[in-house]
Short mmCIF file of C-alpha atoms in Angstrom, two decimals:
data_model
loop_
_atom_site.label_atom_id
_atom_site.label_comp_id
_atom_site.label_asym_id
_atom_site.label_seq_id
_atom_site.Cartn_x
_atom_site.Cartn_y
_atom_site.Cartn_z
CA MET A 475 17.02 1.30 -3.86
CA ARG A 476 15.30 -0.40 -7.01
CA PRO A 477 15.44 -3.87 -5.34
CA LEU A 478 13.87 -2.31 -2.43
CA ALA A 479 10.94 -0.81 -4.49
CA LEU A 480 10.17 -4.12 -6.36
CA LEU A 481 9.99 -5.82 -2.83
CA VAL A 482 7.50 -3.21 -1.75
CA GLY A 483 5.27 -4.01 -4.93
CA VAL A 484 5.75 -7.52 -4.54
CA ILE A 485 4.40 -7.25 -0.76
CA ILE A 486 1.25 -5.25 -1.88
CA ALA A 487 0.75 -8.06 -4.38
CA VAL A 488 0.83 -10.66 -1.77
CA VAL A 489 -1.41 -8.84 0.76
CA GLY A 490 -3.95 -8.29 -2.09
CA LEU A 491 -3.83 -12.25 -2.83
CA VAL A 492 -4.46 -12.97 0.78
CA GLY A 493 -7.38 -10.63 0.45
CA ILE A 494 -8.78 -12.31 -2.69
CA VAL A 495 -8.13 -15.91 -1.52
CA TYR A 496 -8.84 -15.56 2.24
CA PRO A 497 -10.40 -12.28 3.42
CA ALA A 498 -10.95 -13.45 6.96
CA LEU A 499 -7.05 -13.85 7.68
CA LEU A 500 -6.67 -10.27 6.05
CA VAL A 501 -9.01 -8.47 8.43
CA ALA A 502 -7.69 -10.37 11.27
CA LEU A 503 -4.11 -9.06 10.23
CA PHE A 504 -5.32 -5.40 10.06
CA ARG A 505 -7.23 -5.54 13.20
CA ASN A 506 -4.36 -5.36 15.04
CA SER A 507 -3.00 -2.15 13.35
CA VAL A 508 -5.96 -0.26 14.66
CA THR A 509 -4.15 0.60 17.89
CA PRO A 510 -2.40 4.07 18.34
CA PRO A 511 1.16 2.69 18.61
CA ALA A 512 0.36 0.44 15.35
CA LEU A 513 -1.01 3.66 13.70
CA TYR A 514 2.25 5.26 14.12
CA GLY A 515 4.19 2.42 12.79
CA VAL A 516 2.05 2.00 9.73
CA ALA A 517 2.56 5.89 9.29
CA VAL A 518 6.30 5.29 9.36
CA ILE A 519 6.27 2.52 7.13
CA ARG A 520 4.23 4.77 4.33
CA VAL A 521 6.19 7.58 4.39
CA VAL A 522 9.47 5.40 3.91
CA MET A 523 7.42 3.43 0.84
CA GLY A 524 6.64 6.87 -0.33
CA SER A 525 10.22 8.22 -0.25
CA VAL A 526 11.55 4.76 -1.75
CA PHE A 527 9.22 5.58 -4.83
CA ILE A 528 10.31 9.07 -5.61
CA ARG A 529 13.79 8.03 -5.11
CA VAL A 530 13.81 5.29 -7.48
CA SER A 531 11.92 6.95 -9.97
CA ARG A 532 14.90 8.39 -11.15
CA VAL A 533 15.50 5.19 -13.13
CA ALA A 534 12.48 4.04 -13.62
CA ARG A 535 9.88 3.35 -16.74
CA ALA A 536 7.23 5.71 -15.57
CA PRO A 537 9.03 8.28 -13.26
CA ARG A 538 6.14 10.90 -13.23
CA LEU A 539 3.50 7.96 -12.05
CA LEU A 540 6.03 6.72 -9.50
CA ARG A 541 6.63 10.35 -7.98
CA ALA A 542 2.85 10.94 -7.78
CA ILE A 543 2.22 7.49 -5.85
CA GLY A 544 5.18 8.22 -3.84
CA ALA A 545 4.07 11.65 -2.84
CA ILE A 546 0.36 10.12 -2.26
CA VAL A 547 1.74 7.72 -0.16
CA ILE A 548 3.87 10.05 1.94
CA VAL A 549 0.34 12.36 2.47
CA ALA A 550 -1.30 9.26 3.54
CA GLY A 551 1.53 8.23 6.01
CA VAL A 552 1.36 11.77 7.48
CA ALA A 553 -2.12 11.94 7.73
CA THR A 554 -2.40 8.02 9.22
CA PRO A 555 -1.67 9.40 12.83
CA LEU A 556 -3.96 12.36 12.41
CA LEU A 557 -6.75 9.98 11.59
CA GLY A 558 -6.59 8.39 15.31
CA ALA A 559 -7.35 5.00 16.20
CA ASP A 560 -11.05 5.19 16.65
CA ARG A 561 -11.61 6.42 13.14
CA ALA A 562 -9.42 4.06 11.61
CA HIS A 563 -11.53 1.30 13.49
CA ALA A 564 -14.75 2.71 12.31
CA MET A 565 -13.38 2.70 8.86
CA MET A 566 -11.88 -0.88 8.81
CA SER A 567 -15.48 -1.86 10.68
CA TRP A 568 -17.20 -0.44 7.78
CA GLY A 569 -14.98 -2.06 5.09
CA VAL A 570 -15.78 -5.79 7.09
CA ALA A 571 -19.43 -4.95 7.08
CA GLN A 572 -19.54 -4.77 3.43
CA GLY A 573 -18.94 -8.61 3.13
CA PRO A 574 -15.70 -10.61 1.99
CA VAL A 575 -16.91 -9.63 -1.82
CA PHE A 576 -15.89 -6.11 -0.81
CA ILE A 577 -12.60 -7.35 0.79
CA ARG A 578 -11.89 -9.33 -2.32
CA LEU A 579 -12.37 -6.54 -4.63
CA VAL A 580 -10.21 -4.36 -2.29
CA GLY A 581 -7.41 -7.26 -2.75
CA GLY A 582 -7.86 -7.41 -6.53
CA LEU A 583 -7.36 -3.46 -6.71
CA ALA A 584 -4.02 -3.95 -4.30
CA VAL A 585 -2.88 -6.44 -7.01
CA LEU A 586 -3.54 -4.48 -9.84
CA LEU A 587 -1.82 -1.44 -8.12
CA ALA A 588 1.36 -3.85 -7.29
CA ALA A 589 1.60 -4.79 -11.15
CA VAL A 590 1.32 -1.09 -12.19
CA LEU A 591 4.08 -0.35 -9.88
CA ILE A 592 6.32 -3.29 -10.53
CA ARG A 593 5.94 -2.80 -14.24
CA ALA A 594 6.68 1.47 -13.64
CA ILE A 595 9.76 0.29 -11.40
CA GLY A 596 11.33 -1.48 -14.18
CA LEU A 597 14.23 -0.07 -15.83
CA ARG A 598 13.86 2.43 -18.69
CA SER A 599 13.60 1.03 -22.11
CA ARG A 600 16.75 2.33 -24.23
#
């Protein structure tokens, strides 16, 4: 389970780096995820990711942090389909309207989150 959690952290870092280096590509990728069927897929992925973080927290360096992040991700996953495609599209349009600097900032925050996750997932020191 730990390798899967580390993989999720690496994927978050890669997505963040894409947002920093090439924000237009990130916007193009996420435009496809605001349809109703895609939102259900995103919701399932978020719930699975949150569950993985909670499960791996038992052997992690920062178990409370991972449990908290896992719980937040699960709540976000459950809320995703309730949000609806129209609101998700409006939120994405607002972010795009802020310009590439905003998208780069969000990408930087994703890289920072990924670094914290990867560090927290590491094995406990003895």
